[in-house]
Short mmCIF file of C-alpha atoms in Angstrom, two decimals:
data_model
loop_
_atom_site.label_atom_id
_atom_site.label_comp_id
_atom_site.label_asym_id
_atom_site.label_seq_id
_atom_site.Cartn_x
_atom_site.Cartn_y
_atom_site.Cartn_z
CA MET A 1 -65.31 9.94 -75.69
CA ALA A 2 -64.31 7.43 -78.35
CA THR A 3 -61.17 7.55 -80.42
CA VAL A 4 -60.70 5.28 -83.40
CA VAL A 5 -57.33 4.68 -84.98
CA LYS A 6 -57.47 3.45 -88.54
CA GLY A 7 -54.89 2.28 -91.05
CA ARG A 8 -54.19 -1.04 -92.57
CA ARG A 9 -55.11 -2.26 -89.10
CA LEU A 10 -58.29 -0.99 -87.42
CA ARG A 11 -58.11 -0.31 -83.74
CA GLY A 12 -60.74 0.90 -81.31
CA ARG A 13 -59.39 3.63 -79.12
CA ARG A 14 -60.64 6.60 -77.33
CA ALA A 15 -58.84 9.87 -77.16
CA ALA A 16 -58.45 12.84 -75.04
CA THR A 17 -56.77 15.86 -73.77
CA THR A 18 -56.56 18.82 -71.77
CA ALA A 19 -57.01 22.01 -69.97
CA ALA A 20 -55.47 25.41 -69.29
CA LEU A 21 -53.03 28.08 -68.52
CA LEU A 22 -52.98 31.83 -67.98
CA ALA A 23 -50.75 34.57 -66.66
CA ALA A 24 -51.51 36.59 -63.56
CA THR A 25 -51.32 39.63 -65.80
CA VAL A 26 -54.21 38.60 -68.02
CA THR A 27 -57.19 40.85 -67.64
CA ALA A 28 -60.40 39.83 -65.95
CA ALA A 29 -62.20 40.37 -69.21
CA LEU A 30 -60.04 37.85 -71.02
CA ALA A 31 -60.41 35.33 -68.23
CA ALA A 32 -64.15 35.72 -68.23
CA GLY A 33 -64.33 35.46 -72.01
CA CYS A 34 -62.52 32.13 -72.22
CA THR A 35 -64.38 28.86 -72.36
CA GLY A 36 -63.43 25.36 -73.34
CA GLY A 37 -62.68 23.48 -76.43
CA GLY A 38 -63.56 25.59 -79.43
CA GLY A 39 -67.18 26.18 -78.50
CA PRO A 40 -68.95 29.53 -78.85
CA GLY A 41 -67.56 32.23 -76.60
CA ASP A 42 -64.07 30.75 -76.28
CA ASP A 43 -61.49 33.52 -76.59
CA GLY A 44 -60.05 33.73 -79.27
CA ARG A 45 -38.80 17.25 -75.93
CA GLY A 46 -37.85 16.04 -79.39
CA SER A 47 -34.69 17.57 -80.59
CA ALA A 48 -33.68 18.64 -84.06
CA ARG A 49 -30.27 17.18 -83.42
CA GLU A 50 -28.79 14.44 -81.28
CA SER A 51 -25.82 13.68 -79.09
CA GLU A 52 -23.38 10.92 -79.94
CA GLN A 53 -25.74 8.46 -78.24
CA GLY A 54 -28.73 9.85 -80.13
CA ALA A 55 -30.48 11.45 -77.14
CA SER A 56 -31.43 15.11 -76.84
CA PRO A 57 -28.55 17.18 -75.42
CA PRO A 58 -28.98 19.06 -72.14
CA ALA A 59 -30.83 22.36 -72.37
CA THR A 60 -29.09 25.68 -71.89
CA GLY A 61 -30.27 29.27 -72.11
CA PRO A 62 -33.87 30.41 -72.77
CA GLY A 63 -36.65 27.93 -73.30
CA VAL A 64 -38.98 26.98 -76.10
CA LEU A 65 -41.97 28.95 -77.25
CA ALA A 66 -45.23 26.99 -77.05
CA VAL A 67 -48.35 28.46 -78.68
CA LYS A 68 -51.90 27.18 -78.21
CA ILE A 69 -53.56 26.97 -81.63
CA ASP A 70 -57.25 27.05 -82.45
CA ASN A 71 -58.29 24.03 -84.51
CA ALA A 72 -61.98 24.56 -85.18
CA ARG A 73 -62.84 24.21 -88.86
CA THR A 74 -63.52 27.95 -89.03
CA ALA A 75 -60.03 28.66 -87.68
CA ARG A 76 -58.29 27.13 -90.68
CA PRO A 77 -56.03 27.54 -92.54
CA HIS A 78 -53.41 27.98 -89.86
CA THR A 79 -50.45 30.31 -89.96
CA GLY A 80 -46.96 29.39 -88.78
CA VAL A 81 -47.72 25.82 -87.68
CA GLY A 82 -45.52 24.37 -90.42
CA THR A 83 -42.47 25.98 -88.81
CA ALA A 84 -42.94 24.20 -85.47
CA ASP A 85 -40.46 21.59 -84.29
CA ILE A 86 -43.21 19.69 -82.46
CA VAL A 87 -47.00 19.80 -82.72
CA TYR A 88 -49.01 18.26 -79.89
CA VAL A 89 -52.63 17.31 -80.64
CA GLU A 90 -55.04 17.19 -77.74
CA GLN A 91 -58.76 16.66 -77.28
CA VAL A 92 -60.76 19.35 -75.54
CA GLU A 93 -64.38 19.88 -74.56
CA GLY A 94 -67.07 18.68 -76.92
CA GLY A 95 -64.73 16.18 -78.56
CA LEU A 96 -62.94 18.95 -80.46
CA SER A 97 -59.18 19.41 -80.69
CA ARG A 98 -56.49 21.97 -80.03
CA LEU A 99 -52.88 22.11 -81.11
CA MET A 100 -49.82 23.17 -79.17
CA ALA A 101 -47.03 24.21 -81.52
CA VAL A 102 -43.53 24.22 -80.00
CA TYR A 103 -40.76 26.35 -81.52
CA ALA A 104 -37.03 26.15 -80.79
CA THR A 105 -35.04 26.19 -84.03
CA ARG A 106 -37.15 28.56 -86.16
CA LEU A 107 -39.79 31.20 -85.52
CA PRO A 108 -42.50 32.09 -88.03
CA LYS A 109 -43.33 35.74 -88.63
CA THR A 110 -46.86 35.11 -87.36
CA VAL A 111 -48.67 32.15 -85.82
CA GLY A 112 -52.29 31.42 -85.09
CA PRO A 113 -55.15 31.62 -84.61
CA VAL A 114 -54.24 31.66 -80.92
CA ARG A 115 -56.72 30.32 -78.38
CA SER A 116 -56.99 29.39 -74.72
CA ALA A 117 -54.88 26.87 -72.85
CA ARG A 118 -55.79 23.96 -70.60
CA GLU A 119 -54.75 22.50 -67.24
CA SER A 120 -52.94 19.56 -68.86
CA ASP A 121 -50.57 21.99 -70.56
CA LEU A 122 -48.94 22.68 -67.20
CA GLU A 123 -47.83 19.07 -66.88
CA LEU A 124 -46.86 18.75 -70.53
CA LEU A 125 -44.63 21.85 -70.43
CA ARG A 126 -42.75 20.79 -67.29
CA GLN A 127 -40.39 18.80 -69.52
CA PHE A 128 -38.97 22.06 -70.86
CA ASP A 129 -36.69 24.47 -69.02
CA GLN A 130 -38.02 28.04 -68.83
CA PRO A 131 -40.70 27.65 -71.52
CA THR A 132 -42.81 30.55 -72.75
CA LEU A 133 -46.49 29.81 -73.30
CA ALA A 134 -48.50 32.08 -75.59
CA PHE A 135 -52.29 31.77 -75.38
CA SER A 136 -55.39 33.91 -75.32
CA GLY A 137 -56.96 33.23 -71.93
CA ALA A 138 -58.16 30.68 -69.40
CA GLN A 139 -60.69 30.21 -66.63
CA SER A 140 -60.09 32.48 -63.66
CA LYS A 141 -59.92 29.61 -61.18
CA LEU A 142 -56.89 28.28 -63.03
CA LEU A 143 -54.92 31.40 -62.17
CA PRO A 144 -53.45 30.01 -58.90
CA LEU A 145 -52.11 26.99 -60.80
CA ILE A 146 -50.60 29.20 -63.47
CA ASP A 147 -49.01 31.46 -60.87
CA LYS A 148 -47.17 28.44 -59.49
CA ALA A 149 -46.20 26.93 -62.84
CA PRO A 150 -42.53 27.22 -63.87
CA LEU A 151 -43.22 28.98 -67.15
CA ARG A 152 -43.47 32.44 -68.66
CA ALA A 153 -47.05 33.16 -69.71
CA GLU A 154 -47.71 35.70 -72.48
CA THR A 155 -51.27 36.70 -73.33
CA PRO A 156 -52.85 39.71 -75.04
CA GLY A 157 -53.17 41.19 -71.56
CA SER A 158 -49.44 40.96 -70.82
CA ALA A 159 -47.98 41.44 -74.31
CA SER A 160 -50.53 43.44 -76.26
CA ASP A 161 -48.03 44.57 -78.90
CA ALA A 162 -47.30 40.95 -79.83
CA TYR A 163 -50.92 40.11 -80.69
CA PHE A 164 -53.22 41.40 -83.42
CA ARG A 165 -56.63 40.68 -84.88
CA ASP A 166 -57.01 39.70 -88.53
CA SER A 167 -59.89 41.73 -89.93
CA GLY A 168 -60.40 39.13 -92.63
CA ARG A 169 -61.49 36.50 -90.09
CA THR A 170 -64.31 36.37 -87.60
CA ALA A 171 -63.81 36.39 -83.84
CA PRO A 172 -62.81 34.46 -81.88
CA HIS A 173 -60.80 32.75 -84.64
CA ASN A 174 -58.83 35.84 -85.64
CA LEU A 175 -56.21 36.37 -82.94
CA PHE A 176 -52.60 36.04 -84.12
CA LEU A 177 -49.18 36.29 -82.51
CA ARG A 178 -45.91 37.82 -83.71
CA PRO A 179 -43.49 35.43 -81.94
CA GLY A 180 -40.49 37.68 -82.41
CA GLN A 181 -42.14 40.25 -80.14
CA ILE A 182 -41.96 37.95 -77.11
CA VAL A 183 -39.06 35.62 -78.04
CA PRO A 184 -36.52 37.69 -79.99
CA ASP A 185 -34.09 34.78 -80.42
CA THR A 186 -34.66 31.09 -80.98
CA PRO A 187 -33.27 28.97 -78.13
CA GLY A 188 -32.03 26.26 -80.48
CA ALA A 189 -32.37 22.49 -80.51
CA THR A 190 -30.89 22.07 -77.03
CA ALA A 191 -34.10 23.55 -75.59
CA LEU A 192 -36.13 20.61 -76.93
CA THR A 193 -35.70 18.48 -73.83
CA THR A 194 -38.39 15.97 -74.80
CA GLY A 195 -36.26 12.86 -74.60
CA PHE A 196 -36.88 12.15 -78.29
CA ARG A 197 -34.05 10.48 -80.19
CA TYR A 198 -33.17 10.88 -83.85
CA GLY A 199 -31.33 8.55 -86.17
CA SER A 200 -31.79 5.44 -88.27
CA ALA A 201 -35.18 3.74 -88.23
CA PRO A 202 -35.84 0.87 -85.83
CA ALA A 203 -35.94 -2.63 -87.26
CA GLY A 204 -39.23 -4.24 -88.14
CA GLY A 205 -42.49 -2.39 -88.18
CA THR A 206 -45.46 -2.79 -90.50
CA PRO A 207 -45.83 -1.05 -93.87
CA GLU A 208 -48.33 1.78 -93.41
CA THR A 209 -49.57 4.26 -95.97
CA GLN A 210 -52.31 5.98 -93.98
CA ARG A 211 -53.39 6.27 -90.37
CA THR A 212 -56.44 8.07 -89.00
CA VAL A 213 -57.09 9.07 -85.40
CA ARG A 214 -60.64 10.08 -84.50
CA TYR A 215 -61.91 12.19 -81.63
CA PRO A 216 -65.68 12.52 -81.14
CA ALA A 217 -65.76 15.76 -83.16
CA ALA A 218 -62.37 15.81 -84.91
CA ARG A 219 -60.32 13.61 -87.20
CA PHE A 220 -56.61 13.53 -88.10
CA THR A 221 -55.23 11.55 -91.04
CA PHE A 222 -51.57 11.04 -91.84
CA THR A 223 -50.77 9.82 -95.37
CA TRP A 224 -47.27 8.70 -96.31
CA SER A 225 -45.71 10.46 -99.32
CA GLU A 226 -42.75 8.61 -100.77
CA ASP A 227 -41.92 11.59 -102.98
CA ARG A 228 -41.76 14.05 -100.10
CA ASP A 229 -40.46 11.55 -97.53
CA ARG A 230 -43.06 12.95 -95.14
CA TRP A 231 -46.47 12.20 -93.66
CA LEU A 232 -49.06 14.56 -95.15
CA VAL A 233 -51.42 15.90 -92.51
CA GLY A 234 -55.18 15.89 -93.00
CA MET A 235 -57.84 17.27 -90.70
CA ASP A 236 -61.52 16.36 -90.74
CA GLY A 237 -61.25 14.74 -94.17
CA ALA A 238 -59.43 17.59 -95.90
CA PRO A 239 -55.74 18.31 -96.56
CA ALA A 240 -54.25 20.49 -93.81
CA THR A 241 -52.58 23.51 -95.36
CA THR A 242 -51.09 26.71 -94.03
CA ALA A 243 -52.36 30.16 -94.99
CA ASP A 244 -49.72 30.37 -97.74
CA GLY A 245 -50.97 27.15 -99.33
CA GLU A 246 -48.23 24.84 -98.07
CA ARG A 247 -49.24 21.33 -97.02
CA MET A 248 -48.58 20.50 -93.36
CA THR A 249 -46.22 17.55 -93.02
CA ALA A 250 -44.52 15.49 -90.34
CA ALA A 251 -41.32 13.46 -90.48
CA THR A 252 -42.51 11.38 -87.51
CA VAL A 253 -46.01 10.87 -86.12
CA VAL A 254 -46.54 9.47 -82.63
CA VAL A 255 -49.97 8.15 -81.64
CA GLN A 256 -49.51 7.99 -77.86
CA TYR A 257 -52.08 6.16 -75.73
CA VAL A 258 -52.50 7.86 -72.36
CA LYS A 259 -54.78 7.95 -69.35
CA VAL A 260 -57.52 10.56 -69.58
CA ARG A 261 -59.62 11.63 -66.62
CA GLU A 262 -62.11 14.33 -65.80
CA SER A 263 -60.77 17.56 -64.40
CA ALA A 264 -62.28 20.13 -62.06
CA PHE A 265 -62.92 22.43 -65.02
CA GLY A 266 -65.45 22.67 -67.81
CA ASP A 267 -66.92 24.99 -70.43
CA PHE A 268 -70.03 27.16 -70.26
CA LEU A 269 -72.09 24.41 -71.89
CA GLY A 270 -71.39 22.07 -69.01
CA ASN A 271 -68.85 19.90 -70.84
CA ASN A 272 -66.08 18.65 -68.60
CA THR A 273 -62.52 19.49 -69.61
CA PRO A 274 -60.59 16.26 -70.13
CA TYR A 275 -57.21 16.03 -68.40
CA THR A 276 -54.58 14.10 -70.37
CA GLU A 277 -51.92 12.54 -68.17
CA THR A 278 -48.60 12.69 -69.99
CA VAL A 279 -46.61 11.39 -67.02
CA GLY A 280 -46.68 7.61 -66.64
CA SER A 281 -46.22 4.79 -69.11
CA GLY A 282 -48.11 2.98 -71.83
CA THR A 283 -48.05 2.05 -75.48
CA ALA A 284 -47.68 4.11 -78.62
CA GLU A 285 -47.30 3.81 -82.37
CA VAL A 286 -44.43 5.56 -84.09
CA LEU A 287 -44.99 6.27 -87.79
CA ARG A 288 -41.88 7.01 -89.85
CA ASP A 289 -40.59 6.19 -93.32
CA GLY A 290 -43.89 4.63 -94.35
CA ARG A 291 -43.91 2.08 -91.52
CA ALA A 292 -45.70 1.77 -88.16
CA HIS A 293 -43.81 0.60 -85.08
CA ASP A 294 -45.58 -0.57 -81.90
CA VAL A 295 -43.56 0.76 -78.96
CA ALA A 296 -43.72 1.50 -75.25
CA TRP A 297 -43.48 4.98 -73.74
CA GLU A 298 -42.45 6.15 -70.28
CA ARG A 299 -42.19 9.51 -68.58
CA GLU A 300 -41.38 8.95 -64.93
CA ASN A 301 -41.57 12.55 -63.72
CA ALA A 302 -43.08 15.74 -65.09
CA THR A 303 -39.62 17.24 -65.50
CA ASP A 304 -38.53 14.29 -67.66
CA GLY A 305 -38.84 13.84 -71.37
CA THR A 306 -40.66 10.81 -72.79
CA ALA A 307 -38.71 7.68 -73.71
CA PHE A 308 -39.97 5.45 -76.52
CA THR A 309 -38.61 1.92 -76.71
CA THR A 310 -39.15 -1.33 -78.59
CA GLY A 311 -40.21 -4.57 -76.89
CA ASP A 312 -36.63 -5.40 -75.91
CA GLY A 313 -36.02 -1.94 -74.43
CA THR A 314 -34.12 -0.49 -77.40
CA PRO A 315 -34.65 3.28 -77.76
CA VAL A 316 -36.65 4.25 -80.85
CA ASN A 317 -35.19 6.84 -83.18
CA PHE A 318 -37.41 9.40 -84.90
CA ALA A 319 -36.81 10.76 -88.40
CA ARG A 320 -35.31 14.22 -88.55
CA GLY A 321 -37.92 16.90 -89.07
CA PRO A 322 -41.24 17.97 -87.54
CA VAL A 323 -42.80 15.61 -85.01
CA TRP A 324 -46.56 15.39 -84.45
CA VAL A 325 -47.69 13.78 -81.19
CA VAL A 326 -51.36 12.80 -81.11
CA TYR A 327 -52.69 11.91 -77.64
CA ALA A 328 -55.30 9.15 -77.72
CA GLU A 329 -57.04 7.58 -74.74
CA ALA A 330 -55.73 4.16 -73.73
CA PRO A 331 -58.33 1.37 -73.89
#
């Protein structure tokens, strides 16, 4: 699995990600119908504000809503992704990608297409208190792990009124969620216990107008727009837009280099499901304000957020607005 990061500087990287989740209430049919990574047959803590020190405040009340999003070409355009506070990008089977959109400050009317989750999502979501995970299914042997996970799982089997099929799209890329049916109220920025900090830009960095991250069968490009003060998102060589024609944007993009290993799971084609380890430490690139900053990251425990620091240990502030985190395999 090779990942290439391109910009004004070309870097050889490999990328990766993840595996699954499912509620005990999901039906056997859904579990059986789910496979990995966007192939045929697959069923279809940054904070928006900061404390005086710039760190995310402690979480109170209900948790975030995380939704697993289909990202096959035939699943686009997406709905509701532009409303997310954080979008995680992960590699799945066959070198394809999935998104996890995290909502805390705003909820879209609909979001999707919704697809299956992965084992790595369990570790990633531990940083949040009482999160809700919405997804379409998972492998049956993941059920014991999901039963033990400290999250609320909502699938078509457990919340049928919250999901619907769009007759204008083909299955399995036509399953959508009405978030308000399972999370009536937004938890607010305090639920984004990611450890992200917001404020003025760090010193230094390198001017950067475009950065591309490649998975074996997917490509993400982030292009800086001075006029919009945002990174414009591209996928597989085309502008990424929502169903209403709006361009997807990010205030901050994090290319985070992580350890990726094989898991005990795979899809029906025999492809192993990559497991992305988001606990540990390593290097990352933070893109904001048209500049790239080489930083270090650390997440000591699964219940911790991720700290990003400069070479002298100074915490790195993100720009206010949506954050995209792209997991790429460390060399």
